[in-house]
Amino acid sequence: MKKGKSEDKEKKHLSPAEFTGIKTTKPKTNSAGVTGIVVAMKHGINYMKPGAMARAMFKLNQKGGIDCPGCAWPDPDDDRSKLGEFCENGMKAISEEAARNLIDGNFFSENSVESLRRKSDFELGKLGRLSEPLVYDKSKGHYYPIDWESAFSIISRELNALKDPNQAAFYTSGRTSNEAAFLYQLFVRMYGTNNLPDCSNMCHESSGVGLSETIGLGKGSVTLNDIHQADLLIIMGQNPGTNHPRMLSSIEKCKENGGEVITVNPLPEAALMKFTNPQRPLKILTGGTTITDLFLQLRINGDIPLLKAIMILLLEREKQQEGSVFDREFIEEFTTGFDELIAHLETTSLSDCIEASGVSRDLIELAAEKIATKKRIIICWAMGLTQHKNGVQNIREIVNLLLLKGAIGKEGAGVCPVRGHSNVQGDRTMGIDEAPTEEFLDRLGSYYHFNPPREHGYATVDAIKAMHEGSLKVFVAMGGNFLSAGPDTKLTGDALSSCRMTVHISTKLNRSHLAPGEISLILPCLGRTDIDRQKSGEQFVTVENSMSVLHSSKGVLEPCSPKLKSEVAIICEMAKATLKREKQPDWDRYRDNYDSIRDSIEQIIPGFENFNQRIKKEDFFYLPNGPKNRQFNTHTGKANFSVNPIATLKVEDEQYIMMTIRSHDQFNTTIYGLDDRYRGIYNERRVVLMNPEDMVRTGLKNREVVNLSSNYKGIKRSVDRFIVVPYDIPSGCVATYFPEANALVPYDEYADRSKTPISKSVIISIEKAD
C-alpha cells in the first residue's frame, strides 16, 4: 500500500497512464476535403450552442471579426472567403473556447485537485469554461469561489511581501492580445523585474535568435503574396495540415502559379502530399492538389548536414561557371562572411553530410538541381528545426542557403518561420521579453517617468529551475498551460507546487491549475470570441501574425458568465492593487478604453505611428520589416553568413532519438479529441511511432505496451505504458505526442543561446512493460 501511494505521488503531475482503446488504419495520403468540413461541424455542434456557432464561424478571421485563437497564419489582405475564412482546426479552437458547459464553485466543491489529476488533458478541457474567480484551500485540497476584490488583494499582499521583485515571474501565452501584453510588461517592469518568460522561449526562440544574428530581425521576411509567387517553397520540420491548415491554400496558389515544393521532414505528412481545398468543388471532385514535388525524409536533426550537402553541390556547379548558381551581386553588396563559408564548405566531406542527414545522394542531388535553377525561394519551418541543442544553428544554415541564392528581400523569396500561436510574435513586439533591449527600456522609462529594471530576467527554463530551487516564490501566468507545455513535467509540476503563490489567468481548466502553490488563484477571463464591454463601449484588440501584419479582433458572443473580466481589466486591477508608486499610469483609463492603450503603444514602439487611425480604417497594417527591403540591422550592417558545425548526438545501442509531435486533434496543449486522422491513429494518445525494422530487431510487436525513459546528467526520467505503433519513420528515430511525453524532456538541456528545450531530439530507451 505504501508503495502505491509513493508511486501516485511520483506521477501526480503526469497525464494518467490509462488507455482509451486504440484503433489504427493506414495513414492518409490526402487532407482536408469533405471530411474536414464534417469533422469541423461536428465539433461545433457537439460543444457550442447552435446560435453561437453560426455567429462565431462566419466572423472567424474576417475583417472586423474574431482572430482565430489558434495558429498565426495570416489572413488575405483583400476580401475574405464568404464561405468561411477558417479551417477544421480553427473551428475546433472556437468550439473549445466557446464551449456551452460551465464550471463554477459547485463543481470544485465536489471535485478535489487530487481527483482532477486523474483526468486526462482531453477530459479536463471538455469540462467547460471557468465562470468565476477561485482560490485554493490547501488544507482541504479544493478550489473555492472568491470575489475579485479579495483576489486582487491577495496578489498585492503576496507580491509586496517579497524581499525582491525578482522572486516573482510573470509568464505569457501567445494568445494574449497586444494591448494586454503591453500593459502586462509595463506592470511587471514597474513592479521591478524583467522576469517575463513566455511560450516563445519553448518554441521559436531559436528562430528569433538565429534570424537576429544573421539578417537583423527575429521575424519572417515574406508576405502571403510572396508565398504565392515563389518558384520554390522548401518546407522543413513542419506539418501545416495539422498546425497551420490555412497555409495549404496558400501553397495551392503557389503550385497553380507554377511553383514547386520540397518537403523536408522525418515523417511523411498527409497534408504535404495532397490537399483537397474544401471551398473548391472541382478540387473535391478531382481529388485535390499534389503538394510535394520532392520529399526528403531525413533523420531527426539531420537538417544541417542536409543543407550543407546541398550547398556543397551548389558550390560545385558554381565553380563550373561563376554566377550561374550564386547571386554574386547580392552577395557582394549585402552580405559578409561569404569567403569563410565557402572555405568551410570546401573542407567539409560531402559523403559525411549525406550519411548524417539520412537522405540518399540521388535525392539530395535532385534537391540541389531544383534550388540551383530557381531564383525566388522561400524556406518555411516550425519547431522541427528549433527544438534542438543546435536549434539556432539550424536557422543560421537556412539563411546561408538563401543568401547564396540572393533569395531574401525580393518578391517570392525569403525566410518564413511559421509561428504556432496567434499572437506569440506580437507579444514579443509589445515587450514580453526577459532580455529587452536598452532602446526599448529607455523609451518605456522616458514615457512613463520611471527607471525600468535593466538586469535580464528568467526565460522559461530559468524560471522552472528557480521555482524548483525555491528562489522564485510567485508565478503568474497570463494564459497558457505552463505545466503541460513545459519540459520535464514532473519537475515543473513540483516547481509550481513549491511556490508561495501561483496565479493563472485562464478561460478553461488545465493541468497547471492542478499544481497549486501554497496559495493559488484562478482568474477567469474573456476569450477571443467573447464581446468585451467596458465603460466606453465594446472594445477590440489587436494581434500580429507570422508575417508582421497587425490586425484587429473583436468578439461576437455574449460572455458565458457576468463574473468574467478581460485580460486588460485583470492586469489593470492587479497593477492598481499592487503598485505603490506615487506617479504611475492611469490604469482606469486604459481599462475603460483600449484606444488609450494604443495611443501609448505608438509613442514607444516603432512602426505603430497613428495606431488607432490605421487599424480602424483598414483593419490591418504591415509593421516595418528591414530584411524584406534588404536592410539588415546586424552588428555588421549586412546579412551575415555563418559557419555551423554538424551536430552529433551520442546514441547508444538500443537507444532512440525521440521527437514530440502534435496529433491532428490538438493545438499546443489543448486536446480537441483522441484521433490523429491523417496518421491513422484513433482513440489513443499514449503511443510511440517506431520504425518497423527497429521493432523486429528489438523483438517488439505491433501494439505492444512499453515504458520510455531518458537519462541526462545521471537523472532518469520515465513515462509508463505507451503503445508501439509501426510507422514510416527513419531507423533509430521515434515520435510521441506532446504533452504526454514531455516528462522525458530535461529542463536543463536546451538550444545554445535561445534556451529552447530539446523536445525534438531527446535520447530515450524503450523497455517492454511488465
mmCIF file of C-alpha atoms in Angstrom, residues 27 179 306 316 334 351 431 508 525 527 553 707 735 744:
data_model
loop_
_atom_site.group_PDB
_atom_site.id
_atom_site.type_symbol
_atom_site.label_atom_id
_atom_site.label_comp_id
_atom_site.label_asym_id
_atom_site.label_seq_id
_atom_site.Cartn_x
_atom_site.Cartn_y
_atom_site.Cartn_z
ATOM 1 C CA PRO A 27 -2.118 6.707 -42.852
ATOM 2 C CA GLU A 179 -2.989 45.595 -25.651
ATOM 3 C CA LEU A 306 21.360 18.049 -45.453
ATOM 4 C CA GLU A 316 30.489 22.552 -57.376
ATOM 5 C CA PHE A 334 24.519 42.959 -48.974
ATOM 6 C CA SER A 351 29.743 11.896 -48.023
ATOM 7 C CA GLY A 431 7.922 43.932 -24.858
ATOM 8 C CA LYS A 508 -10.618 26.820 -19.098
ATOM 9 C CA CYS A 525 -11.031 35.855 -18.400
ATOM 10 C CA GLY A 527 -11.855 34.681 -24.704
ATOM 11 C CA SER A 553 -10.022 41.060 -33.309
ATOM 12 C CA ASN A 707 7.853 2.107 -20.909
ATOM 13 C CA ALA A 735 7.828 10.003 -32.265
ATOM 14 C CA LEU A 744 11.171 12.797 -20.791
#
